[in-house]
Amino acid sequence: ILSLAGRAATLLPGPLWWASIDRSEWPAGLEQAIEPLWIDGQGDRQNELVIIGRGMDDVQIIKALEACLLTSEELKQPWDSFKDPFLSDWLRQEEAAVLELNNHNHDHHDHDHCDSS
């Protein structure tokens, strides 16, 4: 469970999805209780987003979030068929970190970075 409020943030494990637990271990009556949440192929796995604020345009927020959802056809595609919009930034940051690590100043310690092969 990720909770963000201003500058405060917490990340805690949430409850298990019943879909990940063998049905023989389910308590009596659970199947009927979670039936409204159950989706074939997905079970009771779900994510929820709660936004609390003042003076927000909820119609525009919902419209923007719904534009992010995958269509039924997109959900059938393999994940690696989608373009990763963050990949180039990630690779650039990774390259900069490696460069900084390999080029840092050695005046403060007495070892060298060298290829051991």
Short mmCIF file of C-alpha atoms in Angstrom, two decimals:
data_model
loop_
_atom_site.label_atom_id
_atom_site.label_comp_id
_atom_site.label_asym_id
_atom_site.label_seq_id
_atom_site.Cartn_x
_atom_site.Cartn_y
_atom_site.Cartn_z
CA ILE A 1 0.00 0.00 0.00
CA LEU A 2 1.53 3.28 -1.13
CA SER A 3 0.30 6.35 0.69
CA LEU A 4 1.38 9.84 -0.35
CA ALA A 5 0.28 13.01 1.40
CA GLY A 6 2.28 16.15 0.74
CA ARG A 7 5.88 15.24 1.58
CA ALA A 8 4.93 12.21 3.69
CA ALA A 9 5.07 8.79 2.09
CA THR A 10 4.69 5.24 3.35
CA LEU A 11 4.94 1.93 1.54
CA LEU A 12 3.57 -1.15 3.27
CA PRO A 13 2.59 -4.62 2.10
CA GLY A 14 -1.13 -4.94 1.54
CA PRO A 15 -3.32 -7.97 2.06
CA LEU A 16 -2.85 -11.00 -0.17
CA TRP A 17 -5.14 -11.41 -3.13
CA TRP A 18 -7.38 -14.43 -2.60
CA ALA A 19 -6.68 -15.44 -6.21
CA SER A 20 -3.12 -16.27 -5.11
CA ILE A 21 -4.28 -18.61 -2.33
CA ASP A 22 -5.45 -22.18 -2.99
CA ARG A 23 -9.25 -22.31 -2.70
CA SER A 24 -8.98 -25.18 -0.23
CA GLU A 25 -7.56 -22.63 2.22
CA TRP A 26 -10.35 -20.08 1.77
CA PRO A 27 -12.68 -19.52 4.72
CA ALA A 28 -16.33 -20.56 4.35
CA GLY A 29 -18.45 -17.98 2.53
CA LEU A 30 -15.49 -16.10 1.03
CA GLU A 31 -16.26 -17.06 -2.56
CA GLN A 32 -19.71 -15.46 -2.35
CA ALA A 33 -18.37 -12.44 -0.47
CA ILE A 34 -15.76 -11.56 -3.09
CA GLU A 35 -17.84 -12.52 -6.13
CA PRO A 36 -18.53 -8.83 -7.05
CA LEU A 37 -14.75 -8.25 -7.21
CA TRP A 38 -13.90 -11.42 -9.15
CA ILE A 39 -12.88 -11.17 -12.81
CA ASP A 40 -12.07 -14.34 -14.78
CA GLY A 41 -8.36 -14.60 -15.45
CA GLN A 42 -7.62 -11.91 -12.87
CA GLY A 43 -9.44 -13.02 -9.74
CA ASP A 44 -9.73 -10.41 -7.03
CA ARG A 45 -6.47 -8.68 -8.01
CA GLN A 46 -7.07 -4.96 -8.24
CA ASN A 47 -5.49 -1.59 -7.65
CA GLU A 48 -7.24 1.41 -6.19
CA LEU A 49 -6.35 5.06 -6.47
CA VAL A 50 -7.76 7.57 -4.02
CA ILE A 51 -7.20 11.27 -4.64
CA ILE A 52 -8.13 13.76 -1.96
CA GLY A 53 -7.90 17.48 -2.51
CA ARG A 54 -9.70 20.77 -2.75
CA GLY A 55 -10.74 22.64 -5.86
CA MET A 56 -9.85 19.80 -8.20
CA ASP A 57 -11.65 19.19 -11.49
CA ASP A 58 -12.71 15.57 -10.90
CA VAL A 59 -14.10 15.18 -14.43
CA GLN A 60 -10.73 16.14 -15.97
CA ILE A 61 -8.81 13.97 -13.51
CA ILE A 62 -10.96 10.94 -14.36
CA LYS A 63 -10.65 11.67 -18.08
CA ALA A 64 -6.85 11.89 -17.84
CA LEU A 65 -6.59 8.67 -15.81
CA GLU A 66 -8.93 6.75 -18.11
CA ALA A 67 -6.78 7.79 -21.07
CA CYS A 68 -3.95 5.80 -19.43
CA LEU A 69 -5.87 2.53 -19.30
CA LEU A 70 -5.07 -0.27 -21.72
CA THR A 71 -7.81 -1.46 -24.05
CA SER A 72 -8.93 -5.11 -24.08
CA GLU A 73 -6.88 -5.62 -27.25
CA GLU A 74 -3.77 -4.03 -25.72
CA LEU A 75 -4.07 -6.29 -22.67
CA LYS A 76 -3.73 -9.31 -24.98
CA GLN A 77 -0.37 -8.10 -26.33
CA PRO A 78 2.94 -9.15 -24.76
CA TRP A 79 4.28 -6.51 -22.37
CA ASP A 80 7.54 -6.16 -24.30
CA SER A 81 5.60 -5.01 -27.36
CA PHE A 82 4.89 -1.68 -25.66
CA LYS A 83 7.27 1.27 -25.90
CA ASP A 84 8.77 2.11 -22.53
CA PRO A 85 8.46 5.92 -22.24
CA PHE A 86 11.05 5.99 -19.45
CA LEU A 87 13.69 3.74 -21.02
CA SER A 88 15.85 6.47 -22.57
CA ASP A 89 15.87 8.49 -19.33
CA TRP A 90 16.71 5.36 -17.32
CA LEU A 91 19.58 4.44 -19.66
CA ARG A 92 20.92 7.99 -19.61
CA GLN A 93 20.87 8.05 -15.78
CA GLU A 94 22.46 4.61 -15.59
CA GLU A 95 25.23 5.68 -17.99
CA ALA A 96 25.90 8.84 -15.96
CA ALA A 97 26.07 6.84 -12.72
CA VAL A 98 28.56 4.35 -14.20
CA LEU A 99 30.65 7.18 -15.64
CA GLU A 100 30.71 8.97 -12.28
CA LEU A 101 31.63 5.75 -10.48
CA ASN A 102 34.52 5.04 -12.86
CA ASN A 103 35.82 8.61 -12.90
CA HIS A 104 35.59 9.58 -9.26
CA ASN A 105 38.62 11.17 -7.60
CA HIS A 106 41.08 8.74 -5.95
CA ASP A 107 42.82 11.32 -3.73
CA HIS A 108 40.82 10.16 -0.71
CA HIS A 109 41.83 6.48 -0.90
CA ASP A 110 44.61 4.29 -2.20
CA HIS A 111 43.10 1.88 -4.69
CA ASP A 112 42.72 1.86 -8.42
CA HIS A 113 39.83 0.74 -10.57
CA CYS A 114 41.19 -1.75 -13.03
CA ASP A 115 40.03 -4.63 -15.14
CA SER A 116 41.02 -7.85 -13.37
CA SER A 117 40.91 -9.94 -16.54
#
